[in-house]
Tab-separated table of C-alpha atoms in Angstrom:
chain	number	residue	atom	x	y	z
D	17	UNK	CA	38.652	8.823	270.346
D	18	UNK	CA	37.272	9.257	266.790
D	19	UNK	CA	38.526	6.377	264.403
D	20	UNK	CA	38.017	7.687	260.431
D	21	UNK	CA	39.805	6.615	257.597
D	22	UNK	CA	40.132	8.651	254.260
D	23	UNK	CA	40.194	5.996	251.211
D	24	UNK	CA	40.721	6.963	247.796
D	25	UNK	CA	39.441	4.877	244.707
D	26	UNK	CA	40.712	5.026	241.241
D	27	UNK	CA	39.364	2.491	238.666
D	28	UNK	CA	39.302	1.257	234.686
D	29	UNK	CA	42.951	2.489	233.692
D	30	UNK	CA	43.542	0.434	230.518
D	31	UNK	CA	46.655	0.697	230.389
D	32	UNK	CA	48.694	-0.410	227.485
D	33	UNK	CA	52.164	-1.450	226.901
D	34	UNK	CA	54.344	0.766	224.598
D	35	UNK	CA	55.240	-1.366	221.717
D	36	UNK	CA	51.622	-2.832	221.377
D	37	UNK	CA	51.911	-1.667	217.503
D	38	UNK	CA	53.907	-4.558	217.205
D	39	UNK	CA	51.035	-7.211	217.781
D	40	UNK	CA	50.062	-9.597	215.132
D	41	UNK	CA	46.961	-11.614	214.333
D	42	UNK	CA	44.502	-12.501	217.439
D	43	UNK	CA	46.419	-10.605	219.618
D	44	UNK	CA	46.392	-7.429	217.701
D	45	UNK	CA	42.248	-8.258	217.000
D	46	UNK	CA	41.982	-8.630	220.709
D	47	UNK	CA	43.212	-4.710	221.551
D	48	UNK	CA	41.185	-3.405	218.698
D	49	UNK	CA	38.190	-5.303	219.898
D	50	UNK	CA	38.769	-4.255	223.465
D	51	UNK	CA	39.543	-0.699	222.565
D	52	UNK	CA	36.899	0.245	220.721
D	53	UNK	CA	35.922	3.734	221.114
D	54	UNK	CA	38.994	4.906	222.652
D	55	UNK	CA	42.224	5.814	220.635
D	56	UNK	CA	45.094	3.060	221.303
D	57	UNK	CA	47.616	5.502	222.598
D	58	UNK	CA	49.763	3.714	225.328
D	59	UNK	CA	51.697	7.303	226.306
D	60	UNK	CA	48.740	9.344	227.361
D	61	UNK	CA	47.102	6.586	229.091
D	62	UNK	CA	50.021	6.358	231.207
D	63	UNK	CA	50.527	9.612	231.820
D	64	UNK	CA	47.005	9.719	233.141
D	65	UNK	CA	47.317	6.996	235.599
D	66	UNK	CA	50.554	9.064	236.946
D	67	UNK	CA	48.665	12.517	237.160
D	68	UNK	CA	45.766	10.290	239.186
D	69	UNK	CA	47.832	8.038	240.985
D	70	UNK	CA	49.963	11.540	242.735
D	71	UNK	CA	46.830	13.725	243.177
D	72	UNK	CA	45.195	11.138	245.064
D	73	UNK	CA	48.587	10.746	246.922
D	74	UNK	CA	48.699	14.329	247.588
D	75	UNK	CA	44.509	14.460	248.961
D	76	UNK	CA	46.318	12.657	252.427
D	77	UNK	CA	43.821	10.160	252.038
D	78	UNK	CA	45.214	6.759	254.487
D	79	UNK	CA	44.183	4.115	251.526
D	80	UNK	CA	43.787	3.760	248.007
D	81	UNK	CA	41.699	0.983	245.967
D	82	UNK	CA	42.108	-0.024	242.732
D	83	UNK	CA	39.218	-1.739	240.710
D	84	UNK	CA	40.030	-3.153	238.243
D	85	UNK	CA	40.582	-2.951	234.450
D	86	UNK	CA	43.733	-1.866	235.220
D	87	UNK	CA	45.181	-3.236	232.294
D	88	UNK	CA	43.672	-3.544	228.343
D	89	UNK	CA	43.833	-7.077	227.809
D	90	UNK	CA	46.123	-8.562	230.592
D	91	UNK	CA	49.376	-9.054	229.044
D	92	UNK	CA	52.654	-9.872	230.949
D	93	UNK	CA	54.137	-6.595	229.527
D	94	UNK	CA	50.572	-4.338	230.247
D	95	UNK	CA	50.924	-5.341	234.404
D	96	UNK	CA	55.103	-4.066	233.981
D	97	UNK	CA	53.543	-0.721	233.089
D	98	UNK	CA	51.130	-0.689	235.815
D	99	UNK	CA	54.190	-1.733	238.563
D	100	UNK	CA	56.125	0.888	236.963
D	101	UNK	CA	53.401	3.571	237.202
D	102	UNK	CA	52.909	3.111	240.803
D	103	UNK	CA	56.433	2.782	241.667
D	104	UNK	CA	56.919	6.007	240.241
D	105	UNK	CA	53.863	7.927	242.016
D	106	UNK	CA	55.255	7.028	245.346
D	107	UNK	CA	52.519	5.072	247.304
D	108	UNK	CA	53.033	2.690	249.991
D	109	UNK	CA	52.400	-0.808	248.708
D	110	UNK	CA	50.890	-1.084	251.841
D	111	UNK	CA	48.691	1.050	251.657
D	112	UNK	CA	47.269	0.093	248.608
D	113	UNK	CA	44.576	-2.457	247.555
D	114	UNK	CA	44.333	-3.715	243.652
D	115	UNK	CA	41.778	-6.266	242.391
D	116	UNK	CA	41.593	-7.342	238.677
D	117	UNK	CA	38.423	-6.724	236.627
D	118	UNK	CA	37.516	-8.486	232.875
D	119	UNK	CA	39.972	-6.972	231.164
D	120	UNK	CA	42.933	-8.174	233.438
D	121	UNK	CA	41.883	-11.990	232.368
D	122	UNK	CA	41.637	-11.578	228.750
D	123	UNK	CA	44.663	-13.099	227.546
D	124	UNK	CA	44.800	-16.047	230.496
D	125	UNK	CA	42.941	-16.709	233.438
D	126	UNK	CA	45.562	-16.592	235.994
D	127	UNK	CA	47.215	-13.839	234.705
D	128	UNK	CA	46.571	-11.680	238.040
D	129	UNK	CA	48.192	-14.289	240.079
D	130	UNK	CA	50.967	-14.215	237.599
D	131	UNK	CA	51.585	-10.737	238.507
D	132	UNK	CA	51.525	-10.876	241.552
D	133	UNK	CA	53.938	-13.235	241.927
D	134	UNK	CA	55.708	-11.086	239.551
D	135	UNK	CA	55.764	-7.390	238.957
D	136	UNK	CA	53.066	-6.806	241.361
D	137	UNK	CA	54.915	-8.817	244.260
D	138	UNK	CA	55.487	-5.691	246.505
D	139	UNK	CA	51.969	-5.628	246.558
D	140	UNK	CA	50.358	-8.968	247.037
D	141	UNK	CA	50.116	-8.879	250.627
D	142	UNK	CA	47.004	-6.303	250.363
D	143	UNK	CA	45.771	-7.537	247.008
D	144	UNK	CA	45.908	-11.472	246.154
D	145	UNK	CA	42.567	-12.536	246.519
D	146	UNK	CA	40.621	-11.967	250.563
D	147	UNK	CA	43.675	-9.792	251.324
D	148	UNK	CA	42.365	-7.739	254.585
D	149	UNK	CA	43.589	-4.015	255.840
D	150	UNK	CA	42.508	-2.944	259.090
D	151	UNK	CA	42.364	0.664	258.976
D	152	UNK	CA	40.999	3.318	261.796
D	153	UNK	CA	36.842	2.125	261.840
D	154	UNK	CA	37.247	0.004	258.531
D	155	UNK	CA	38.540	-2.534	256.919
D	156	UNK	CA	38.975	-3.117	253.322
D	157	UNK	CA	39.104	-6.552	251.592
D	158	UNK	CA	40.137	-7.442	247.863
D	159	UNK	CA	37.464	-9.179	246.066
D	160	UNK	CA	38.113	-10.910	242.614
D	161	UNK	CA	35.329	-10.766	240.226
D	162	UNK	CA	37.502	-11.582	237.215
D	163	UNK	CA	37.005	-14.862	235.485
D	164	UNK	CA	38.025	-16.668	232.298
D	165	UNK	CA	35.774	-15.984	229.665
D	166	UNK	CA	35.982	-14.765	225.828
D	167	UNK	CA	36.927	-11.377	225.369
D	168	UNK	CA	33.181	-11.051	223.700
D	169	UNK	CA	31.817	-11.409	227.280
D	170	UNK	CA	32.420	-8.506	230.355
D	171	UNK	CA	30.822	-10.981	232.947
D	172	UNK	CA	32.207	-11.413	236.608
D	173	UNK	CA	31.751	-13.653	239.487
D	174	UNK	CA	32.543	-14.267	242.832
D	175	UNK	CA	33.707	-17.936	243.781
D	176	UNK	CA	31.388	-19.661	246.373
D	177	UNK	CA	34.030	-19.825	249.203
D	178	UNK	CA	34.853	-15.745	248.995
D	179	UNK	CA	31.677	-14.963	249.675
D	180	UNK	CA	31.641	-17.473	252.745
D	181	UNK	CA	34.547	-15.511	253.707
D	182	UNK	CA	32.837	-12.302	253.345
D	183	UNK	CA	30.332	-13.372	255.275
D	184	UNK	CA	32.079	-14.752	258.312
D	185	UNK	CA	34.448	-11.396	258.280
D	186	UNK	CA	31.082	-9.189	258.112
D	187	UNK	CA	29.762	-11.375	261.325
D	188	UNK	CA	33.362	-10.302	262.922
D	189	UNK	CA	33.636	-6.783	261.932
D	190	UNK	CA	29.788	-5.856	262.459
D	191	UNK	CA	30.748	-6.889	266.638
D	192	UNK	CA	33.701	-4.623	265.935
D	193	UNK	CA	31.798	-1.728	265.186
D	194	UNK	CA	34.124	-1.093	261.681
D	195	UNK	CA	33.240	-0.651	258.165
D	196	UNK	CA	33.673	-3.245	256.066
D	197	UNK	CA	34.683	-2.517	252.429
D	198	UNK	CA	34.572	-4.774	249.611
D	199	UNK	CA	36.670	-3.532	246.835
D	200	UNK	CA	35.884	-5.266	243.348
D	201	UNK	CA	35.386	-4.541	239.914
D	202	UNK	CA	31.822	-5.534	239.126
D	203	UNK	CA	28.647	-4.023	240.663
D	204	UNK	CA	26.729	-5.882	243.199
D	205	UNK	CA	23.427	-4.684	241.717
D	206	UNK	CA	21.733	-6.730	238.598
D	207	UNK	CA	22.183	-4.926	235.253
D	208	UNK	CA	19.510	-2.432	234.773
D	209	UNK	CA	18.743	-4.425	231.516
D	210	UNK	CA	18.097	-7.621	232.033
D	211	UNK	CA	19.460	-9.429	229.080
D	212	UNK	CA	22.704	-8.602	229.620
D	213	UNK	CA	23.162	-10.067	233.157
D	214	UNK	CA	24.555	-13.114	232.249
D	215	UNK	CA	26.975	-11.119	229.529
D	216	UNK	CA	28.458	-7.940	231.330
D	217	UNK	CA	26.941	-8.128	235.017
D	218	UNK	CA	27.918	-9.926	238.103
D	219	UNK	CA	26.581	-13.038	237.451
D	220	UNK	CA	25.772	-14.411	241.399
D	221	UNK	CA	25.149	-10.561	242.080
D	222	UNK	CA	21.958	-12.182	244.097
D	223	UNK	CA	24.234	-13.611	246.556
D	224	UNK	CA	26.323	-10.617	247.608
D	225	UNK	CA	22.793	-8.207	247.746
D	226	UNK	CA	21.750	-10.940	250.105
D	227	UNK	CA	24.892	-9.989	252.461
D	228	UNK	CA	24.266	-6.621	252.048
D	229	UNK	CA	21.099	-6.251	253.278
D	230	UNK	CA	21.940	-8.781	256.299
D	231	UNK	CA	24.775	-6.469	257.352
D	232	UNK	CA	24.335	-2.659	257.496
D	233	UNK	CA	28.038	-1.623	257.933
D	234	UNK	CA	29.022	-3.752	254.750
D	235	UNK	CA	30.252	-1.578	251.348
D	236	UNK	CA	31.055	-1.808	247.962
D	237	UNK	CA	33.599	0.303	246.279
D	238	UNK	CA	33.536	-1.189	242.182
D	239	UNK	CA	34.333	-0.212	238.777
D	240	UNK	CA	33.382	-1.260	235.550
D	241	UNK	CA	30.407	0.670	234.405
D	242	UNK	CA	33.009	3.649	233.863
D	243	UNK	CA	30.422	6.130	235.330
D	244	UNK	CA	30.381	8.117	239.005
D	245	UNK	CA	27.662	6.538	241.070
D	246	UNK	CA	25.789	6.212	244.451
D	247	UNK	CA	23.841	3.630	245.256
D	248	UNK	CA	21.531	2.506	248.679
D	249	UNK	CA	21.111	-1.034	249.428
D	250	UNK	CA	17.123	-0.256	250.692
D	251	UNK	CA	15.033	2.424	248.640
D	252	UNK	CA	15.474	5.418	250.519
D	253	UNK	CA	18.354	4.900	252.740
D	254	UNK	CA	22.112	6.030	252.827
D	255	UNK	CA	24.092	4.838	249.670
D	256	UNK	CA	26.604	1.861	250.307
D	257	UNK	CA	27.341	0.695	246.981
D	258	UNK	CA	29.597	3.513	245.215
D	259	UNK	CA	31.613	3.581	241.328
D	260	UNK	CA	34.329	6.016	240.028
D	261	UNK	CA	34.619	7.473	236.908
D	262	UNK	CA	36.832	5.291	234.566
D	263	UNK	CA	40.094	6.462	234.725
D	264	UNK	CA	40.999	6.299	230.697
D	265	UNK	CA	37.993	8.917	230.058
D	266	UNK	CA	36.630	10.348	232.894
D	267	UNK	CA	36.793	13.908	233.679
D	268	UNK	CA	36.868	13.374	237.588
D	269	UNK	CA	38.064	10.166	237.935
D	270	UNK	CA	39.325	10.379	241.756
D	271	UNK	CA	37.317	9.922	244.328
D	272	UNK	CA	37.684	9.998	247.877
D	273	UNK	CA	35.470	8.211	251.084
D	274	UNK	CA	35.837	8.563	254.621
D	275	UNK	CA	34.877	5.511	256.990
D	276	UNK	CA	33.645	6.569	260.410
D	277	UNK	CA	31.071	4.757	262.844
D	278	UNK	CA	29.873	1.982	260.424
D	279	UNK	CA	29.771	3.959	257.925
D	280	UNK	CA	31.384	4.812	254.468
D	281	UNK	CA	30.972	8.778	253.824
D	282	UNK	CA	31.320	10.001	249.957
D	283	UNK	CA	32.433	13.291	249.237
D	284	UNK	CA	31.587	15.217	245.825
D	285	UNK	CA	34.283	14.851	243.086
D	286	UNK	CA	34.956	18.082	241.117
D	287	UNK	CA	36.303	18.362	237.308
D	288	UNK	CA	40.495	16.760	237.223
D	289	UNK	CA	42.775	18.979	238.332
D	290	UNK	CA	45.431	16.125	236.685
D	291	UNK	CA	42.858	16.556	232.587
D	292	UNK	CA	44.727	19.688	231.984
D	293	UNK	CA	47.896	18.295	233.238
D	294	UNK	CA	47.693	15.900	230.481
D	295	UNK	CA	46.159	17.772	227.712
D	296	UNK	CA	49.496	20.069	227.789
D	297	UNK	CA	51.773	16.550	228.093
């Protein structure tokens, strides 16, 4: 019998609570800082997650991962919007798999486990940090990447003793014959310039390459760098390492992977169906 999974991966929302007009002094800096470049329109961002959120519903894929950035700056009020947004476009908790990225830590370190034990309760049981699904010839795993830091920085990290755990579950699931997919905000590749490693890359990045090349069935689904890519781990070989378009500005932001044999299978993203949904909202 053929085991395959569909999984579809959404990522860099930026979502922003309605009444954010109302912020004073650092706070209000902070979302100006942060949203640079992008008009600070909380309804249309919304909206957008929605259309996403149901279209990738309605592809029948079996998963969907989240990568983080899912909220501006991290605010108590920002994650509400997020639980409300995916209440209301009808997935499984389930069968779905968040992780936090920079901008989910912004306004306190812990604010991911905060909602989790809050808003996002229903889904904590797929998403708190090394939260495993088995699916049909995968399995997907949340990796945090999101430290404290000052919102001037973009960094990430992994701690020390998740990537021991990745390691031991890619020994297990490499005798299993499954996929194993990491799902987590930063890219495990260095920064293609240098001098901004240490400022807006994965800072142990080293570490994690080192896993990938020691196990051939092991992916990465990230965010972060807002722009559609596929990447090999070895010059010349299949791409395991694979980004979205960022949600808040991409044109085709959804995209969907199917896991069979080992091995995590893009498919081609066309233009949004959901960008002229929202240009009429």
């Amino acid at each position: 019998m053929l085991l395959m999974t569909t999984i579809a991966h959404l990522t860099d929302f930026h979502l922003l609570e309605a009444d954010h007009d109302r912020r004073r002094g650092a706070a209000r800096w902070r979302l100006r800082y942060l949203s640079f470049g992008r008009p600070i329109e909380a309804a249309p961002r919304r909206r957008r997650a929605l259309a996403a959120l149901i279209e990738a519903r309605r592809s029948g894929a079996d998963h969907l991962v989240l990568t983080g950035d899912l909220t501006e700056d991290g605010t108590p009020a920002q994650f509400e919007v997020l639980a409300a947004v995916l209440a209301e476009s009808g997935w499984d908790p389930a069968r779905v798999t968040l992780v936090p990225g920079n901008h989910d830590a912004y306004t306190c370190g812990d604010a991911w486990e905060r909602a989790l034990l809050g808003c996002l309760r229903p889904f904590a049981a797929t998403s708190r940090r090394g939260a495993t699904v088995a699916l049909p010839g995968a399995v997907v795993t949340a990796v945090s990447t999101a430290v404290a830091q000052p919102v001037t920085r973009s960094a990430g990290a992994i701690a020390a003793h998740e990537l021991s755990r990745v390691a031991s579950l890619a020994a297990g699931t490499r005798r299993s014959g499954d996929a194993l997919v990491l799902a987590q905000h930063h890219p495990p590749l260095r920064h293609p310039i240098g001098a901004m490693q240490w400022l807006d890359g994965l800072v142990n990045s080293g570490d994690l390459m080192a896993l990938l090349h020691e196990h051939d069935h092991l992916h990465v689904i990230h965010g972060h760098t807002h722009r559609e890519n596929d990447a090999p781990v070895r010059a010349g070989a299949p791409p395991r390492i694979f980004c979205a378009q960022a949600l808040v500005d991409g044109t085709s932001p959804l995209r969907l992977y199917r896991a069979r044999h080992g091995r995590v299978l893009s498919e081609r993203t066309s233009v949004w169906s959901g960008a002229s949904a929202l240009a009429m909202a």
